[in-house]
Amino acid sequence: MLLDILSKFANKKVGVIPLPLYLILAGVVYAASVLGQLPADMIGGFATIMVMGVLLGDVGQKVPILKSIGGPAILAIFVPSVMVFYNLLNPSAIQAIKVLMKDSNFLYLYISCLVAGSILGMNRKVLLQGFLRMFIPLLVGTVAAIAAGLLVGSLFGYSMHRTFFYVIIPIIGGGIGEGILPLSMAYSDILNVPKEAIVGQLIPAAMIGNVVAIISAGLLKRLGERRPELSGNGVLVKTGAEQDLLSQQSSDQPIDFSLMGAGLLLACSFFIFGGLVSKVIGIPGAIIMIFAAAVAKYLRLIPAKMEQGAFQMYKFISTSLTWPLMVGLGVIYTPLKDVVSAISLEYILICMSVVVAMVSSGYFVGKLMNMYPIESAIVTGCHSGLGGTGDVAILSASNRMELMPFAQISTRIGGASMVIIATLLMKLWN
């Protein structure tokens, strides 16, 4: 009897790791953090987020109902955020994660690998058609989101000024770093109010909107499983040859680790190129990176073997490091105290109306434009996420990481446009 129990225990897994081994590894990391011996560098940071991410992602995939609405993403982001809020996470662990996420810029390495790998591994025809067609659902979704937010806000007695500038715009402004921080600086200059006071008013809407977008993505994934004709399984545009395209992308190419190294170099180089050109023309480096990779793919400037390496690196990163990355995002970029201070039922409903209108518009407009409505809705919904952070969470909740290039366009271009428009309107209003 005892042997049976021990055997079952030994056969249990947390993610892909046997439970006994996981407990030993987690114990080592925890002991080091408690004793102040956890390295405050990439090693300590990776160890901490991997231990937490593997567990939370695994639990999120198994909990009934939660697993159908993006449970792994929700748990991996918000459980660490709650732990920070209640001081349950050791300071040495937080410092190690901070070094990894901020000082070493792990988030942008992750996004660079996903963007480069997914674009270079994509069919050229789908790539071009996707970029050209996605702007219309994005535009219609933005207009619908603003209209819905203003309507619901007025029903609850919110002024149009407060609803538009402090609820709607933070949700569709492109995230914290690219949206809320520039907005807070602009609002501060116009209103002669300290920037810190503005940030606290903007973050709650962005956080709640991101949660609604993650849940929407999980529900869309569920809908696609029940109604396969509505889903391209990661393909955005209907071409008539979807199965061939999917088989090309998922074909069992032998893993070549040297090619994966070349793929990593390509991803880093595209990111650096975007930063260089951004200094000259003023367009965000992330946007330049995406278009540079798309042009290189379309013009066949990169050998097919190198494209294969970039795609395999993308598969490794997206498969192995998504949940751990979200732990880092939850610890560093998800300030729960700001959300708790502003939360109310009316406030949540306004935020929900903005995101639901955005996602619904993407669904129906995509259907009219010969796009897969599930994918169109997900990409459009990324406009209401927390920038690159939100894109990762939304796409992981829907299991469609291959849409990252389109999601980044939705987030970056859509967000930057809204920041500019909001700043101009704030000046006119005041």
XYZ file of C-alpha atoms in Angstrom:
430
model
C 0.000 0.000 0.000
C 2.744 2.400 0.995
C 4.715 1.479 -2.137
C 1.682 2.264 -4.292
C 1.302 5.657 -2.655
C 5.004 6.427 -3.121
C 4.827 5.266 -6.741
C 1.855 7.519 -7.481
C 3.625 10.418 -5.775
C 6.772 9.832 -7.826
C 4.753 9.727 -11.062
C 3.002 13.040 -10.413
C 4.330 15.980 -12.412
C 4.357 19.743 -12.139
C 4.391 20.754 -15.770
C 6.975 18.382 -17.215
C 8.980 18.027 -13.976
C 8.432 15.012 -11.677
C 6.872 16.211 -8.432
C 9.656 14.947 -6.091
C 12.295 16.691 -8.201
C 10.197 19.868 -8.394
C 9.906 19.969 -4.604
C 13.670 19.633 -4.238
C 14.344 22.392 -6.781
C 11.732 24.694 -5.263
C 13.153 24.014 -1.804
C 16.652 24.988 -2.920
C 15.453 28.275 -4.439
C 13.262 29.076 -1.421
C 16.045 28.332 1.078
C 18.475 30.540 -0.844
C 15.965 33.422 -0.874
C 15.219 33.111 2.861
C 18.910 32.921 3.766
C 19.774 35.887 1.537
C 21.924 33.742 -0.748
C 19.808 33.972 -3.908
C 21.961 35.612 -6.610
C 20.572 39.026 -7.592
C 21.187 38.365 -11.251
C 19.775 36.402 -14.190
C 20.484 33.065 -12.493
C 18.509 33.941 -9.381
C 15.811 35.650 -11.425
C 15.306 32.735 -13.793
C 15.323 30.205 -10.945
C 12.603 32.129 -9.094
C 10.252 32.772 -12.000
C 10.713 29.237 -13.365
C 9.800 27.619 -10.037
C 6.689 29.786 -9.674
C 5.726 29.846 -13.351
C 5.837 26.083 -13.861
C 3.569 25.532 -10.837
C 1.053 28.315 -11.551
C 0.811 27.471 -15.236
C 0.226 23.815 -14.433
C -2.464 24.598 -11.837
C -4.151 27.056 -14.194
C -4.432 24.377 -16.865
C -6.165 21.953 -14.484
C -8.667 24.044 -12.505
C -12.192 23.638 -13.947
C -13.735 26.767 -15.534
C -10.549 28.756 -14.876
C -8.665 26.706 -17.464
C -11.242 27.742 -20.082
C -10.762 31.499 -19.571
C -6.969 31.766 -19.624
C -6.326 30.344 -16.161
C -2.556 29.847 -16.517
C -2.049 33.474 -17.603
C -4.340 34.825 -14.890
C -2.710 32.806 -12.105
C 0.854 33.399 -13.323
C 0.342 37.170 -13.374
C -1.924 37.850 -10.429
C -0.825 35.338 -7.785
C 2.699 36.873 -7.691
C 1.117 40.348 -7.711
C -1.027 39.397 -4.700
C 2.056 37.964 -2.975
C 3.896 41.267 -3.454
C 0.833 43.207 -2.245
C 0.690 41.196 0.991
C 4.496 41.037 1.421
C 4.541 37.249 0.965
C 7.463 37.252 -1.467
C 10.986 37.423 -0.085
C 12.804 40.719 -0.868
C 15.802 38.838 -2.300
C 13.483 37.004 -4.720
C 11.885 40.292 -5.783
C 15.322 41.840 -6.335
C 16.474 38.898 -8.468
C 13.311 39.118 -10.579
C 13.746 42.888 -10.911
C 17.291 42.457 -12.233
C 16.096 39.914 -14.787
C 13.011 41.804 -15.942
C 14.237 45.408 -15.826
C 18.026 45.478 -15.844
C 18.416 42.547 -18.264
C 15.268 43.454 -20.251
C 14.012 39.857 -20.468
C 10.545 40.955 -21.637
C 11.924 42.506 -24.814
C 14.187 39.528 -25.482
C 11.096 37.321 -25.247
C 9.049 39.551 -27.556
C 11.924 39.880 -30.033
C 12.261 36.104 -30.320
C 8.505 35.714 -30.768
C 8.245 38.478 -33.368
C 11.272 37.409 -35.417
C 10.507 33.698 -35.199
C 6.795 33.938 -35.947
C 7.296 36.315 -38.901
C 10.181 34.392 -40.445
C 8.286 31.121 -39.945
C 5.115 32.488 -41.523
C 3.843 32.044 -45.075
C 4.625 35.165 -47.151
C 1.093 35.454 -48.534
C -0.522 35.233 -45.105
C 1.981 37.731 -43.705
C 1.225 40.407 -46.307
C -2.540 39.948 -46.289
C -2.636 39.931 -42.498
C -0.799 43.240 -42.158
C -2.963 44.916 -44.804
C -6.303 43.725 -43.463
C -5.876 44.041 -39.706
C -6.007 47.849 -39.677
C -9.736 48.015 -40.444
C -10.838 45.799 -37.507
C -8.428 47.780 -35.335
C -9.929 51.130 -36.387
C -13.538 49.975 -36.082
C -12.793 48.308 -32.744
C -11.221 51.491 -31.356
C -14.225 53.619 -32.333
C -16.625 51.020 -30.882
C -14.630 50.793 -27.639
C -14.689 54.571 -27.139
C -18.412 54.779 -27.900
C -19.279 51.883 -25.570
C -17.139 53.242 -22.747
C -18.664 56.725 -22.971
C -22.180 55.288 -23.071
C -21.752 52.991 -20.069
C -19.837 55.684 -18.183
C -22.681 58.175 -18.683
C -25.188 55.585 -17.432
C -23.256 55.402 -14.142
C -22.913 59.161 -13.802
C -19.287 59.482 -14.950
C -18.437 62.642 -16.884
C -17.289 62.215 -20.473
C -13.986 63.832 -19.512
C -13.257 61.346 -16.726
C -14.442 58.326 -18.724
C -12.484 59.163 -21.855
C -9.193 60.392 -20.409
C -8.933 58.279 -17.247
C -10.689 55.017 -18.151
C -10.885 54.451 -21.917
C -7.529 55.888 -22.979
C -5.459 53.955 -20.383
C -7.044 50.717 -21.616
C -6.305 51.331 -25.305
C -3.163 53.433 -24.838
C -0.608 50.665 -25.401
C 0.357 49.572 -21.892
C 2.215 51.105 -18.983
C 5.631 51.910 -20.440
C 4.437 52.989 -23.882
C 1.042 54.394 -22.896
C 0.403 55.315 -19.285
C 3.810 56.836 -18.521
C 3.815 59.152 -21.588
C 0.174 59.996 -20.892
C 0.904 60.830 -17.267
C 3.723 63.159 -18.331
C 1.477 64.874 -20.900
C -1.452 65.198 -18.473
C 0.920 66.463 -15.778
C 2.293 69.227 -18.018
C -1.166 70.279 -19.213
C -2.910 70.171 -15.819
C 0.077 71.225 -13.648
C -0.441 68.163 -11.463
C 2.362 65.850 -10.212
C 2.922 62.920 -12.546
C 2.702 60.428 -9.685
C -0.865 61.523 -8.919
C -1.862 60.954 -12.553
C -0.285 57.492 -12.818
C -2.343 56.198 -9.900
C -5.538 57.244 -11.703
C -4.587 55.606 -15.011
C -3.193 52.220 -14.001
C -6.376 50.645 -12.533
C -8.313 50.891 -15.820
C -5.411 49.415 -17.766
C -5.083 46.529 -15.313
C -8.792 45.685 -15.264
C -9.011 46.000 -19.044
C -6.104 43.609 -19.404
C -7.810 41.007 -17.193
C -11.007 41.256 -19.256
C -8.970 40.896 -22.466
C -7.233 37.771 -21.117
C -10.562 36.212 -20.144
C -12.017 37.137 -23.544
C -9.084 35.435 -25.266
C -9.644 32.291 -23.217
C -13.337 32.272 -24.125
C -12.517 32.816 -27.803
C -10.155 29.860 -27.683
C -12.991 27.786 -26.227
C -15.355 29.011 -28.959
C -12.824 28.067 -31.626
C -12.623 24.536 -30.215
C -16.405 24.178 -30.331
C -16.832 25.903 -33.711
C -13.716 24.984 -35.745
C -15.006 26.809 -38.826
C -14.559 30.131 -36.976
C -10.915 29.513 -36.131
C -7.752 29.497 -38.217
C -5.776 27.902 -35.356
C -3.319 30.776 -35.446
C -3.773 31.749 -39.125
C -5.312 35.218 -39.397
C -6.403 35.409 -43.050
C -8.413 32.867 -45.026
C -6.414 31.829 -48.090
C -8.066 28.569 -49.102
C -4.939 26.617 -48.190
C -4.963 26.871 -44.407
C -4.236 23.206 -43.742
C -1.189 23.301 -46.001
C 0.063 26.426 -44.259
C -0.430 24.918 -40.812
C 1.304 21.714 -41.839
C 4.232 23.752 -43.172
C 4.544 25.647 -39.899
C 4.215 22.627 -37.642
C 6.188 20.142 -39.703
C 8.619 18.109 -37.659
C 11.856 19.732 -38.727
C 14.800 18.267 -36.814
C 15.949 20.590 -34.049
C 19.270 22.191 -34.946
C 20.737 23.949 -31.919
C 23.274 25.902 -33.946
C 20.440 27.217 -36.107
C 18.531 28.162 -32.959
C 21.555 30.180 -31.906
C 21.475 31.938 -35.257
C 17.757 32.542 -34.732
C 18.501 34.183 -31.386
C 21.073 36.417 -33.080
C 18.528 37.374 -35.746
C 15.945 38.282 -33.094
C 18.423 40.427 -31.145
C 19.662 42.093 -34.334
C 16.158 43.035 -35.462
C 15.517 44.559 -32.032
C 18.773 46.537 -32.096
C 18.074 47.687 -35.674
C 14.681 48.975 -34.551
C 16.304 50.946 -31.747
C 18.884 52.486 -34.090
C 16.379 53.591 -36.706
C 13.965 54.812 -34.027
C 16.499 57.458 -32.993
C 16.470 58.832 -36.532
C 12.808 58.759 -37.553
C 11.044 58.809 -34.170
C 8.904 55.702 -34.734
C 8.960 53.199 -31.822
C 11.699 50.614 -32.240
C 9.272 47.724 -31.746
C 7.286 48.801 -34.825
C 10.441 49.160 -36.918
C 11.585 45.709 -35.767
C 8.307 44.150 -36.923
C 8.322 45.782 -40.342
C 12.018 45.047 -40.859
C 11.431 41.353 -40.178
C 8.364 41.368 -42.450
C 10.287 42.995 -45.310
C 13.175 40.567 -44.882
C 10.715 37.674 -44.999
C 8.767 38.928 -47.997
C 11.880 39.724 -50.055
C 13.529 36.439 -49.026
C 16.602 38.270 -47.696
C 17.308 35.593 -45.095
C 18.256 31.996 -45.986
C 15.543 29.434 -45.328
C 17.759 27.609 -42.813
C 18.150 30.768 -40.763
C 14.377 31.286 -40.852
C 13.992 27.732 -39.568
C 16.376 28.492 -36.696
C 14.451 31.640 -35.757
C 11.179 29.696 -35.836
C 12.591 26.929 -33.639
C 13.875 29.512 -31.163
C 10.403 31.062 -31.121
C 8.871 27.653 -30.389
C 11.306 27.031 -27.533
C 10.767 30.444 -25.967
C 6.977 30.389 -26.276
C 6.704 26.823 -24.990
C 9.134 26.981 -22.081
C 9.255 30.555 -20.803
C 5.758 32.027 -21.152
C 4.417 31.235 -17.677
C 7.703 32.139 -15.938
C 7.767 35.436 -17.843
C 4.279 36.212 -16.580
C 5.428 35.672 -13.005
C 8.027 38.368 -13.606
C 5.386 40.642 -15.088
C 3.133 40.056 -12.095
C 5.886 40.905 -9.623
C 7.332 43.954 -11.378
C 4.659 45.423 -13.666
C 1.335 44.621 -11.964
C 0.819 47.007 -9.027
C -2.239 45.490 -7.358
C -2.500 48.262 -4.775
C -3.459 50.777 -7.477
C -6.253 48.536 -8.744
C -7.616 47.827 -5.250
C -7.769 51.547 -4.395
C -9.911 52.421 -7.431
C -12.072 49.348 -7.835
C -15.879 49.537 -7.821
C -18.590 47.654 -9.676
C -19.388 50.634 -11.912
C -15.723 51.151 -12.728
C -15.284 47.472 -13.638
C -18.362 47.509 -15.879
C -17.095 50.545 -17.791
C -13.733 48.839 -18.339
C -15.491 45.657 -19.418
C -17.639 47.527 -21.947
C -14.544 49.009 -23.591
C -12.826 45.646 -24.025
C -15.942 43.699 -25.016
C -16.769 46.294 -27.694
C -13.203 46.096 -29.001
C -13.165 42.297 -29.170
C -16.676 42.001 -30.597
C -15.890 44.504 -33.353
C -12.782 42.553 -34.282
C -14.851 39.383 -34.492
C -17.591 40.722 -36.767
C -15.417 42.956 -38.953
C -12.904 40.135 -39.400
C -15.732 37.877 -40.519
C -16.706 40.411 -43.194
C -13.105 40.793 -44.397
C -12.376 37.123 -45.070
C -10.372 36.787 -41.870
C -10.899 34.137 -39.249
C -13.176 35.864 -36.695
C -11.518 34.189 -33.678
C -8.038 35.347 -34.688
C -9.292 38.777 -35.759
C -11.031 39.275 -32.409
C -7.942 38.182 -30.467
C -5.592 40.485 -32.380
C -8.000 43.418 -32.074
C -8.419 42.663 -28.361
C -4.665 43.056 -27.888
C -5.249 46.791 -28.385
C -6.889 46.740 -24.949
C -4.021 44.906 -23.254
C -0.983 46.090 -21.302
C 1.382 46.588 -24.226
C 3.879 43.784 -24.764
C 2.936 42.397 -21.352
C -0.709 42.195 -22.360
C 0.060 40.703 -25.759
C 1.916 37.823 -24.150
C -0.876 37.188 -21.644
C -3.705 37.456 -24.191
C -2.050 35.284 -26.827
C -0.992 32.683 -24.292
C -4.539 32.521 -22.913
C -5.773 31.806 -26.444
C -2.797 29.549 -27.310
C -1.998 31.621 -30.405
C 1.517 32.945 -29.904
C 2.046 32.943 -33.685
C -0.138 36.062 -33.831
C 2.466 38.094 -31.923
C 3.527 40.284 -34.906
C -0.073 41.327 -35.547
C -0.706 41.787 -31.824
C 2.314 44.059 -31.559
C 1.076 46.185 -34.461
C -2.340 46.414 -32.791
C -0.782 47.395 -29.484
C 2.034 49.662 -30.629
C 0.424 51.572 -33.494
C -3.017 51.627 -31.901
C -1.599 52.645 -28.537
C 0.716 55.351 -29.879
C -2.125 56.828 -31.920
C -4.378 57.030 -28.878
C -1.676 58.652 -26.732
C -1.206 61.374 -29.350
C -4.949 61.913 -29.807
C -5.603 62.016 -26.053
C -2.811 64.540 -25.496
C -4.128 66.852 -28.212
C -7.705 66.584 -26.938
C -6.611 67.204 -23.346
C -4.918 70.437 -24.483
C -8.049 71.543 -26.332
C -10.311 70.572 -23.415
C -8.245 72.627 -20.986
